């Protein structure tokens, strides 16, 4: 069993939809959580970073962490075609960062 | 602007050859990482370094080696390339272990 499991998708939504991307993790040592966005043939880039349970909002993006259920989510409001990418969740301990397998999202105009 | 670069961007090699992928960062970060990315597996850690002369094995280190002689560079060597090592390789760096990792553009390696 992978330490970080992510819904693989692919996910296709119409422009303007609310998108929900989800991951679960199994290691209680994970203390901080990230979402990376990766455009085709590019390196991943950080989208959101959070280290506590609850919600963190940045524009149209909201990261949600529930440490009690070991569940992390990313919500995208008013999705745009430019949001089409692969989204990678990651969970980190004092020693290293572990990534989920990524969810490929396509936002249709 | 500080950045992280990888070279070459594309490489085709033959089974059994030694291959070295370069990674160079100008962030002056202590920590550097090598990942491979394969469909269905996401990013898997190969090797990492927390400073000059420090190297550590990651989840999928067999067949790979690294050395860190300065802060800026962490080259990844495939001692004897195998077809199973066909992948996209990403280098990353961070200031502290729990900080954001900044990724390079990737190297697409094909082993025939």
mmCIF file of C-alpha atoms in Angstrom:
data_model
loop_
_atom_site.group_PDB
_atom_site.id
_atom_site.type_symbol
_atom_site.label_atom_id
_atom_site.label_comp_id
_atom_site.label_asym_id
_atom_site.label_seq_id
_atom_site.Cartn_x
_atom_site.Cartn_y
_atom_site.Cartn_z
ATOM 1 C CA UNK A 1 0.000 0.000 0.000
ATOM 2 C CA UNK A 2 1.347 3.415 -0.956
ATOM 3 C CA UNK A 3 1.766 5.925 1.846
ATOM 4 C CA UNK A 4 -0.102 8.548 -0.190
ATOM 5 C CA UNK A 5 -2.998 7.432 -2.357
ATOM 6 C CA UNK A 6 -4.538 9.744 -4.929
ATOM 7 C CA UNK A 7 -7.542 9.348 -7.201
ATOM 8 C CA UNK A 8 -5.875 8.879 -10.595
ATOM 9 C CA UNK A 9 -8.603 10.362 -12.768
ATOM 10 C CA UNK A 10 -8.524 11.480 -15.473
ATOM 11 C CA UNK A 11 -11.081 14.121 -14.585
ATOM 12 C CA UNK A 12 -12.862 16.233 -17.185
ATOM 13 C CA UNK A 13 -15.113 19.148 -16.205
ATOM 14 C CA UNK A 14 -16.767 22.090 -17.971
ATOM 15 C CA UNK A 15 -15.397 25.592 -17.504
ATOM 16 C CA UNK A 16 -16.743 27.221 -14.351
ATOM 17 C CA UNK A 17 -17.229 23.951 -12.474
ATOM 18 C CA UNK A 18 -16.013 23.329 -8.938
ATOM 19 C CA UNK A 19 -13.293 20.696 -8.926
ATOM 20 C CA UNK A 20 -12.493 18.437 -5.989
ATOM 21 C CA UNK A 21 -9.205 16.544 -5.916
ATOM 22 C CA UNK A 22 -8.552 14.093 -3.106
ATOM 23 C CA UNK A 23 -5.794 12.115 -1.430
ATOM 24 C CA UNK A 24 -5.481 9.882 1.596
ATOM 25 C CA UNK A 25 -2.352 9.061 3.537
ATOM 26 C CA UNK A 26 -1.413 6.351 5.992
ATOM 27 C CA UNK A 27 1.672 7.609 7.828
ATOM 28 C CA UNK A 28 0.912 9.490 11.052
ATOM 29 C CA UNK A 29 4.390 11.057 10.878
ATOM 30 C CA UNK A 30 3.294 13.300 8.013
ATOM 31 C CA UNK A 31 3.133 16.828 9.364
ATOM 32 C CA UNK A 32 2.774 19.085 6.330
ATOM 33 C CA UNK A 33 0.980 18.795 3.051
ATOM 34 C CA UNK A 34 1.380 20.269 -0.393
ATOM 35 C CA UNK A 35 -0.360 20.423 -3.708
ATOM 36 C CA UNK A 36 1.726 20.737 -6.842
ATOM 37 C CA UNK A 37 0.487 21.533 -10.336
ATOM 38 C CA UNK A 38 2.280 20.084 -13.340
ATOM 39 C CA UNK A 39 1.626 21.219 -16.882
ATOM 40 C CA UNK A 40 2.394 18.835 -19.711
ATOM 41 C CA UNK A 41 6.153 18.321 -20.221
ATOM 42 C CA UNK A 42 7.003 20.708 -17.368
ATOM 43 C CA UNK A 43 8.272 20.296 -13.834
ATOM 44 C CA UNK A 44 5.831 20.387 -10.901
ATOM 45 C CA UNK A 45 5.302 23.759 -9.236
ATOM 46 C CA UNK A 46 3.939 24.413 -5.775
ATOM 47 C CA UNK A 47 0.318 25.452 -5.609
ATOM 48 C CA UNK A 48 -0.549 25.190 -1.911
ATOM 49 C CA UNK A 49 1.323 24.400 1.320
ATOM 50 C CA UNK A 50 -0.366 23.683 4.619
ATOM 51 C CA UNK A 51 0.721 22.113 7.893
ATOM 52 C CA UNK A 52 -2.409 22.088 9.985
ATOM 53 C CA UNK A 53 -5.892 20.648 9.841
ATOM 54 C CA UNK A 54 -8.473 22.946 8.349
ATOM 55 C CA UNK A 55 -8.775 25.048 5.229
ATOM 56 C CA UNK A 56 -6.305 27.313 3.480
ATOM 57 C CA UNK A 57 -7.528 29.541 0.706
ATOM 58 C CA UNK A 58 -5.586 31.235 -2.088
ATOM 59 C CA UNK A 59 -7.744 32.853 -4.729
ATOM 60 C CA UNK A 60 -9.795 30.175 -6.456
ATOM 61 C CA UNK A 61 -7.918 27.378 -4.693
ATOM 62 C CA UNK A 62 -8.682 25.895 -1.263
ATOM 63 C CA UNK A 63 -6.600 23.191 0.386
ATOM 64 C CA UNK A 64 -8.271 21.164 3.095
ATOM 65 C CA UNK A 65 -6.575 18.832 5.554
ATOM 66 C CA UNK A 66 -8.268 16.467 8.001
ATOM 67 C CA UNK A 67 -5.541 14.832 10.063
ATOM 68 C CA UNK A 68 -8.003 12.740 12.053
ATOM 69 C CA UNK A 69 -9.106 10.899 8.919
ATOM 70 C CA UNK A 70 -5.801 11.358 7.054
ATOM 71 C CA UNK A 71 -7.554 13.023 4.160
ATOM 72 C CA UNK A 72 -6.373 15.965 2.045
ATOM 73 C CA UNK A 73 -8.300 17.787 -0.650
ATOM 74 C CA UNK A 74 -7.876 20.583 -3.145
ATOM 75 C CA UNK A 75 -10.882 22.526 -4.359
ATOM 76 C CA UNK A 76 -10.797 24.710 -7.447
ATOM 77 C CA UNK A 77 -13.633 27.191 -7.864
ATOM 78 C CA UNK A 78 -14.690 28.657 -11.187
ATOM 79 C CA UNK A 79 -12.334 26.322 -13.019
ATOM 80 C CA UNK A 80 -10.654 27.637 -16.172
ATOM 81 C CA UNK A 81 -9.139 25.881 -19.191
ATOM 82 C CA UNK A 82 -5.756 27.125 -17.940
ATOM 83 C CA UNK A 83 -6.254 24.896 -14.870
ATOM 84 C CA UNK A 84 -5.896 21.840 -17.122
ATOM 85 C CA UNK A 85 -2.875 20.023 -15.693
ATOM 86 C CA UNK A 86 -1.866 17.136 -13.478
ATOM 87 C CA UNK A 87 -2.266 17.826 -9.768
ATOM 88 C CA UNK A 88 0.005 16.045 -7.320
ATOM 89 C CA UNK A 89 -0.638 15.859 -3.611
ATOM 90 C CA UNK A 90 2.309 15.389 -1.276
ATOM 91 C CA UNK A 91 2.717 14.672 2.418
ATOM 92 C CA UNK A 92 5.890 15.385 4.351
ATOM 93 C CA UNK A 93 7.613 14.311 7.518
ATOM 94 C CA UNK A 94 10.816 15.586 9.108
ATOM 95 C CA UNK A 95 12.750 13.327 6.749
ATOM 96 C CA UNK A 96 11.156 13.475 3.315
ATOM 97 C CA UNK A 97 8.247 14.297 1.053
ATOM 98 C CA UNK A 98 6.029 11.558 -0.427
ATOM 99 C CA UNK A 99 3.935 12.219 -3.518
ATOM 100 C CA UNK A 100 0.659 10.791 -4.709
ATOM 101 C CA UNK A 101 0.461 9.460 -8.261
ATOM 102 C CA UNK A 102 -1.293 12.564 -9.594
ATOM 103 C CA UNK A 103 -4.725 13.395 -11.024
ATOM 104 C CA UNK A 104 -4.971 14.626 -14.599
ATOM 105 C CA UNK A 105 -7.564 17.404 -14.892
ATOM 106 C CA UNK A 106 -9.023 18.784 -18.108
ATOM 107 C CA UNK A 107 -11.266 21.849 -18.014
ATOM 108 C CA UNK A 108 -13.313 22.095 -21.188
ATOM 109 C CA UNK A 109 -14.133 25.581 -22.577
ATOM 110 C CA UNK B 1 16.676 35.109 -10.971
ATOM 111 C CA UNK B 2 17.579 31.922 -9.136
ATOM 112 C CA UNK B 3 16.695 28.760 -10.977
ATOM 113 C CA UNK B 4 17.240 25.030 -11.292
ATOM 114 C CA UNK B 5 18.303 23.568 -14.621
ATOM 115 C CA UNK B 6 18.682 20.061 -15.953
ATOM 116 C CA UNK B 7 20.645 18.730 -18.895
ATOM 117 C CA UNK B 8 20.217 17.168 -21.277
ATOM 118 C CA UNK B 9 16.461 17.652 -21.714
ATOM 119 C CA UNK B 10 16.220 14.532 -23.853
ATOM 120 C CA UNK B 11 18.550 11.540 -24.014
ATOM 121 C CA UNK B 12 18.431 8.263 -25.908
ATOM 122 C CA UNK B 13 20.933 5.626 -24.905
ATOM 123 C CA UNK B 14 21.526 1.914 -25.193
ATOM 124 C CA UNK B 15 21.236 -0.800 -22.577
ATOM 125 C CA UNK B 16 24.427 -1.194 -20.575
ATOM 126 C CA UNK B 17 25.803 2.307 -21.166
ATOM 127 C CA UNK B 18 26.657 4.665 -18.339
ATOM 128 C CA UNK B 19 24.584 7.844 -18.372
ATOM 129 C CA UNK B 20 24.914 10.994 -16.276
ATOM 130 C CA UNK B 21 22.130 13.519 -15.901
ATOM 131 C CA UNK B 22 23.090 16.973 -14.693
ATOM 132 C CA UNK B 23 21.246 19.174 -12.206
ATOM 133 C CA UNK B 24 22.345 22.697 -11.311
ATOM 134 C CA UNK B 25 20.633 25.127 -8.960
ATOM 135 C CA UNK B 26 21.430 28.734 -8.195
ATOM 136 C CA UNK B 27 19.144 28.980 -5.147
ATOM 137 C CA UNK B 28 22.054 28.101 -2.844
ATOM 138 C CA UNK B 29 19.833 25.417 -1.336
ATOM 139 C CA UNK B 30 21.343 22.784 0.933
ATOM 140 C CA UNK B 31 18.895 20.074 -0.082
ATOM 141 C CA UNK B 32 18.708 18.476 -3.506
ATOM 142 C CA UNK B 33 16.618 15.561 -4.747
ATOM 143 C CA UNK B 34 16.279 13.288 -7.747
ATOM 144 C CA UNK B 35 12.913 11.782 -8.694
ATOM 145 C CA UNK B 36 11.662 9.670 -11.532
ATOM 146 C CA UNK B 37 8.123 10.006 -12.843
ATOM 147 C CA UNK B 38 6.296 7.131 -14.474
ATOM 148 C CA UNK B 39 2.649 6.777 -15.426
ATOM 149 C CA UNK B 40 0.667 5.429 -12.499
ATOM 150 C CA UNK B 41 3.511 5.885 -10.018
ATOM 151 C CA UNK B 42 3.804 9.619 -9.680
ATOM 152 C CA UNK B 43 7.111 10.979 -8.437
ATOM 153 C CA UNK B 44 9.380 8.459 -6.745
ATOM 154 C CA UNK B 45 12.496 9.505 -4.865
ATOM 155 C CA UNK B 46 15.775 8.084 -6.157
ATOM 156 C CA UNK B 47 18.481 9.841 -4.120
ATOM 157 C CA UNK B 48 18.743 12.974 -2.042
ATOM 158 C CA UNK B 49 21.390 15.146 -0.455
ATOM 159 C CA UNK B 50 21.199 17.447 2.561
ATOM 160 C CA UNK B 51 24.518 19.118 1.904
ATOM 161 C CA UNK B 52 27.951 18.849 0.334
ATOM 162 C CA UNK B 53 29.353 15.315 0.555
ATOM 163 C CA UNK B 54 26.030 14.023 1.948
ATOM 164 C CA UNK B 55 24.005 11.529 -0.114
ATOM 165 C CA UNK B 56 21.141 9.218 0.812
ATOM 166 C CA UNK B 57 19.171 6.486 -0.924
ATOM 167 C CA UNK B 58 15.526 6.976 -1.697
ATOM 168 C CA UNK B 59 12.706 4.596 -2.510
ATOM 169 C CA UNK B 60 14.048 3.463 -5.917
ATOM 170 C CA UNK B 61 17.837 3.846 -5.718
ATOM 171 C CA UNK B 62 18.989 0.549 -7.252
ATOM 172 C CA UNK B 63 21.040 1.170 -10.402
ATOM 173 C CA UNK B 64 21.559 4.874 -9.635
ATOM 174 C CA UNK B 65 24.242 6.865 -7.858
ATOM 175 C CA UNK B 66 24.849 10.503 -6.960
ATOM 176 C CA UNK B 67 27.688 12.572 -5.569
ATOM 177 C CA UNK B 68 27.638 16.092 -4.118
ATOM 178 C CA UNK B 69 30.910 17.961 -4.392
ATOM 179 C CA UNK B 70 29.456 21.473 -4.201
ATOM 180 C CA UNK B 71 26.213 23.188 -3.217
ATOM 181 C CA UNK B 72 24.993 23.864 -6.746
ATOM 182 C CA UNK B 73 25.203 20.449 -8.452
ATOM 183 C CA UNK B 74 23.862 16.940 -7.910
ATOM 184 C CA UNK B 75 24.556 14.745 -10.962
ATOM 185 C CA UNK B 76 22.661 11.464 -11.255
ATOM 186 C CA UNK B 77 24.521 8.503 -12.782
ATOM 187 C CA UNK B 78 22.999 5.354 -14.189
ATOM 188 C CA UNK B 79 25.859 2.906 -13.923
ATOM 189 C CA UNK B 80 24.553 0.469 -16.559
ATOM 190 C CA UNK B 81 21.348 1.692 -18.137
ATOM 191 C CA UNK B 82 18.405 -0.712 -18.315
ATOM 192 C CA UNK B 83 15.142 -0.438 -20.257
ATOM 193 C CA UNK B 84 13.306 -0.235 -16.924
ATOM 194 C CA UNK B 85 15.056 3.088 -16.361
ATOM 195 C CA UNK B 86 13.264 4.707 -19.284
ATOM 196 C CA UNK B 87 11.463 7.541 -17.526
ATOM 197 C CA UNK B 88 11.255 11.264 -16.957
ATOM 198 C CA UNK B 89 13.739 12.423 -14.330
ATOM 199 C CA UNK B 90 13.226 15.509 -12.197
ATOM 200 C CA UNK B 91 15.702 17.259 -9.977
ATOM 201 C CA UNK B 92 14.498 19.449 -7.116
ATOM 202 C CA UNK B 93 15.987 21.589 -4.381
ATOM 203 C CA UNK B 94 14.826 23.140 -1.127
ATOM 204 C CA UNK B 95 16.219 25.464 1.512
ATOM 205 C CA UNK B 96 15.113 23.317 4.451
ATOM 206 C CA UNK B 97 13.794 19.753 4.575
ATOM 207 C CA UNK B 98 10.218 20.852 5.214
ATOM 208 C CA UNK B 99 10.308 23.740 2.741
ATOM 209 C CA UNK B 100 8.897 23.904 -0.744
ATOM 210 C CA UNK B 101 10.820 21.850 -3.259
ATOM 211 C CA UNK B 102 11.548 23.663 -6.502
ATOM 212 C CA UNK B 103 11.678 21.402 -9.539
ATOM 213 C CA UNK B 104 13.713 21.533 -12.706
ATOM 214 C CA UNK B 105 12.179 21.092 -16.171
ATOM 215 C CA UNK B 106 12.965 17.375 -16.341
ATOM 216 C CA UNK B 107 15.052 15.034 -18.493
ATOM 217 C CA UNK B 108 13.284 12.515 -20.693
ATOM 218 C CA UNK B 109 15.493 9.410 -20.864
ATOM 219 C CA UNK B 110 14.918 6.521 -23.235
ATOM 220 C CA UNK B 111 16.961 3.339 -22.876
ATOM 221 C CA UNK B 112 16.820 1.105 -25.954
#
